[in-house]
Short mmCIF file of N, CA and C in Angstrom, two decimals:
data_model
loop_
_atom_site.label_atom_id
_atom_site.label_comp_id
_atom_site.label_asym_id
_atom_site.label_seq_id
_atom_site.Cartn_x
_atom_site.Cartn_y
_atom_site.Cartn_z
N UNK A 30 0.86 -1.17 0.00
CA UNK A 30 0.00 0.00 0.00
C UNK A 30 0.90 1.23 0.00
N UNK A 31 0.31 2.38 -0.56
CA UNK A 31 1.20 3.33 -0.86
C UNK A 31 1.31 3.93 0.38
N UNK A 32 2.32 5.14 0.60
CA UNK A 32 2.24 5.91 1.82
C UNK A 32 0.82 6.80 1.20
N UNK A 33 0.48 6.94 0.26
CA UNK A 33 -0.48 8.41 -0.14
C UNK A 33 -2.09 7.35 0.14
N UNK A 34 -2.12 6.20 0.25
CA UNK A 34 -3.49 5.65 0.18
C UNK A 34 -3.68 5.16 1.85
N UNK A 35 -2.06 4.85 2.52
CA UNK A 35 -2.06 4.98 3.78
C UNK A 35 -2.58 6.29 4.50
N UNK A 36 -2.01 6.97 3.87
CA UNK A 36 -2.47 8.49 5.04
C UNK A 36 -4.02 8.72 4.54
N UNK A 37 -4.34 8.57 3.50
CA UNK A 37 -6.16 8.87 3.27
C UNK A 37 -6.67 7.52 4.04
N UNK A 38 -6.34 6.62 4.29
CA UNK A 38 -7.11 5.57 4.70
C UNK A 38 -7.36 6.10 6.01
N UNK A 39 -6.00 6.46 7.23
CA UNK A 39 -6.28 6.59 8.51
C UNK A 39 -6.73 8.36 8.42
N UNK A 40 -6.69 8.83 7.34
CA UNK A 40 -7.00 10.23 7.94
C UNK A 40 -9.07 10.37 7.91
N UNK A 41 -9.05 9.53 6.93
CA UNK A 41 -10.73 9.25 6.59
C UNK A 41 -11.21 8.65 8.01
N UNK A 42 -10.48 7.50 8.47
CA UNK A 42 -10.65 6.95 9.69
C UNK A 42 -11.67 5.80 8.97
N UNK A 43 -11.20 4.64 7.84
CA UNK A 43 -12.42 4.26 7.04
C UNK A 43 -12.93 2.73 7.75
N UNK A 44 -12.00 2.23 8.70
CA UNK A 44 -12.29 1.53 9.47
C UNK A 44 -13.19 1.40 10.79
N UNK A 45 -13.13 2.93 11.41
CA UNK A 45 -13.80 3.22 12.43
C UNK A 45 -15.42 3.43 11.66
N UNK A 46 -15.13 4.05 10.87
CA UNK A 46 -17.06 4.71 10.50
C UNK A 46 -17.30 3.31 9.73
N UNK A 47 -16.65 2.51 9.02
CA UNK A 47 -17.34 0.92 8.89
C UNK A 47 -17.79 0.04 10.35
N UNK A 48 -16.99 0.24 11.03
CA UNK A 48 -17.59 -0.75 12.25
C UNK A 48 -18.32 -0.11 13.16
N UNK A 49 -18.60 1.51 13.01
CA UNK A 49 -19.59 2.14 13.89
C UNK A 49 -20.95 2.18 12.81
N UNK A 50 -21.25 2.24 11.26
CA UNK A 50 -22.16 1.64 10.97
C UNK A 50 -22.92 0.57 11.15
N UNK A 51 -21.75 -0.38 11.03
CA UNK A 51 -22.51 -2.16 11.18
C UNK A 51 -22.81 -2.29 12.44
N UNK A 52 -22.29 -2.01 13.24
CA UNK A 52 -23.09 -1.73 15.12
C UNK A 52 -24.27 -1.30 14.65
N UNK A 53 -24.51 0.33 14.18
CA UNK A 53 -25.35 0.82 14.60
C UNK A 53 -26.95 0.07 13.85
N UNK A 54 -26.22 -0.36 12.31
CA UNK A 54 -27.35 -1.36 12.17
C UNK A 54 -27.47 -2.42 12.73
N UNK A 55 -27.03 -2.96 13.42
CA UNK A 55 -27.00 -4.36 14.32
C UNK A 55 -28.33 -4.01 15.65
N UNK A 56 -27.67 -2.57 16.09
CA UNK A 56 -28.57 -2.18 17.39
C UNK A 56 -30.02 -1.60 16.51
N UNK A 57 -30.48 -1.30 15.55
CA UNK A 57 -31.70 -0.76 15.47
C UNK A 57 -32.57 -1.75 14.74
N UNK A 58 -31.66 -3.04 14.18
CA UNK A 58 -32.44 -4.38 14.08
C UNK A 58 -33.47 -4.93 14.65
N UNK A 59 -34.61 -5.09 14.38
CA UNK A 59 -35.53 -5.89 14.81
C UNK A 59 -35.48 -7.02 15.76
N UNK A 60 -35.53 -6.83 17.37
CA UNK A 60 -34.98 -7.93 17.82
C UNK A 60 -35.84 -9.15 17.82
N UNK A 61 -34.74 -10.25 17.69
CA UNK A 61 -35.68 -11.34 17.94
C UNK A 61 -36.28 -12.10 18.96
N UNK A 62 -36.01 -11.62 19.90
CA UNK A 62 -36.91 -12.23 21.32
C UNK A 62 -37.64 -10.81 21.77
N UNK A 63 -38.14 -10.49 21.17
CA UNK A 63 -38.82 -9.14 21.26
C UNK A 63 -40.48 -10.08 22.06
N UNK A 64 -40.79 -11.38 21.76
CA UNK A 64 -42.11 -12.04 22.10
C UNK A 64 -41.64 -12.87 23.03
N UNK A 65 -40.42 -12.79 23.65
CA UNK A 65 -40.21 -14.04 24.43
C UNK A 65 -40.80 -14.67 24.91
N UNK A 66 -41.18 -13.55 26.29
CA UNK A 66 -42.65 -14.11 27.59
C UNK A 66 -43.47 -15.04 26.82
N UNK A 67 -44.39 -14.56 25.83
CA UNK A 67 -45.18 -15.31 24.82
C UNK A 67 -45.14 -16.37 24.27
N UNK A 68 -43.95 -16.79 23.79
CA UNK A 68 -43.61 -17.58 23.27
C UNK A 68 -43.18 -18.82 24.15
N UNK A 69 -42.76 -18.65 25.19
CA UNK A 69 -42.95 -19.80 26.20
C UNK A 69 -43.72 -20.99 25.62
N UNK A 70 -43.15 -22.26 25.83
CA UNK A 70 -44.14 -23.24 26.18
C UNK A 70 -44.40 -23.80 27.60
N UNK A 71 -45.50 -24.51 28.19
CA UNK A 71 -46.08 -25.32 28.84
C UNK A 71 -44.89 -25.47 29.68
N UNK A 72 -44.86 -25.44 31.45
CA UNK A 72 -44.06 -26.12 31.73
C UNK A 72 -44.69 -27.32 32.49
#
């Protein structure tokens, strides 16, 4: 990798705003035990 694609990579910071996206879609996901209680069976 070049030094010139090195310094835009960390100056963009293109790693941090990729893994603070995919969090942030992870957290506003539809959860799936959102019915838990409900969903119980019989004990």
């Amino acid at each position: 990798m070049s030094a010139l694609a090195q310094a835009a990579k960390s100056l963009l910071l293109k790693d941090f705003v990729s893994a603070f996206f995919l969090s942030m879609r992870q957290f506003f996901a539809p959860k799936e035990t959102i019915n838990y209680p409900h969903e119980k069976g019989p004990t």
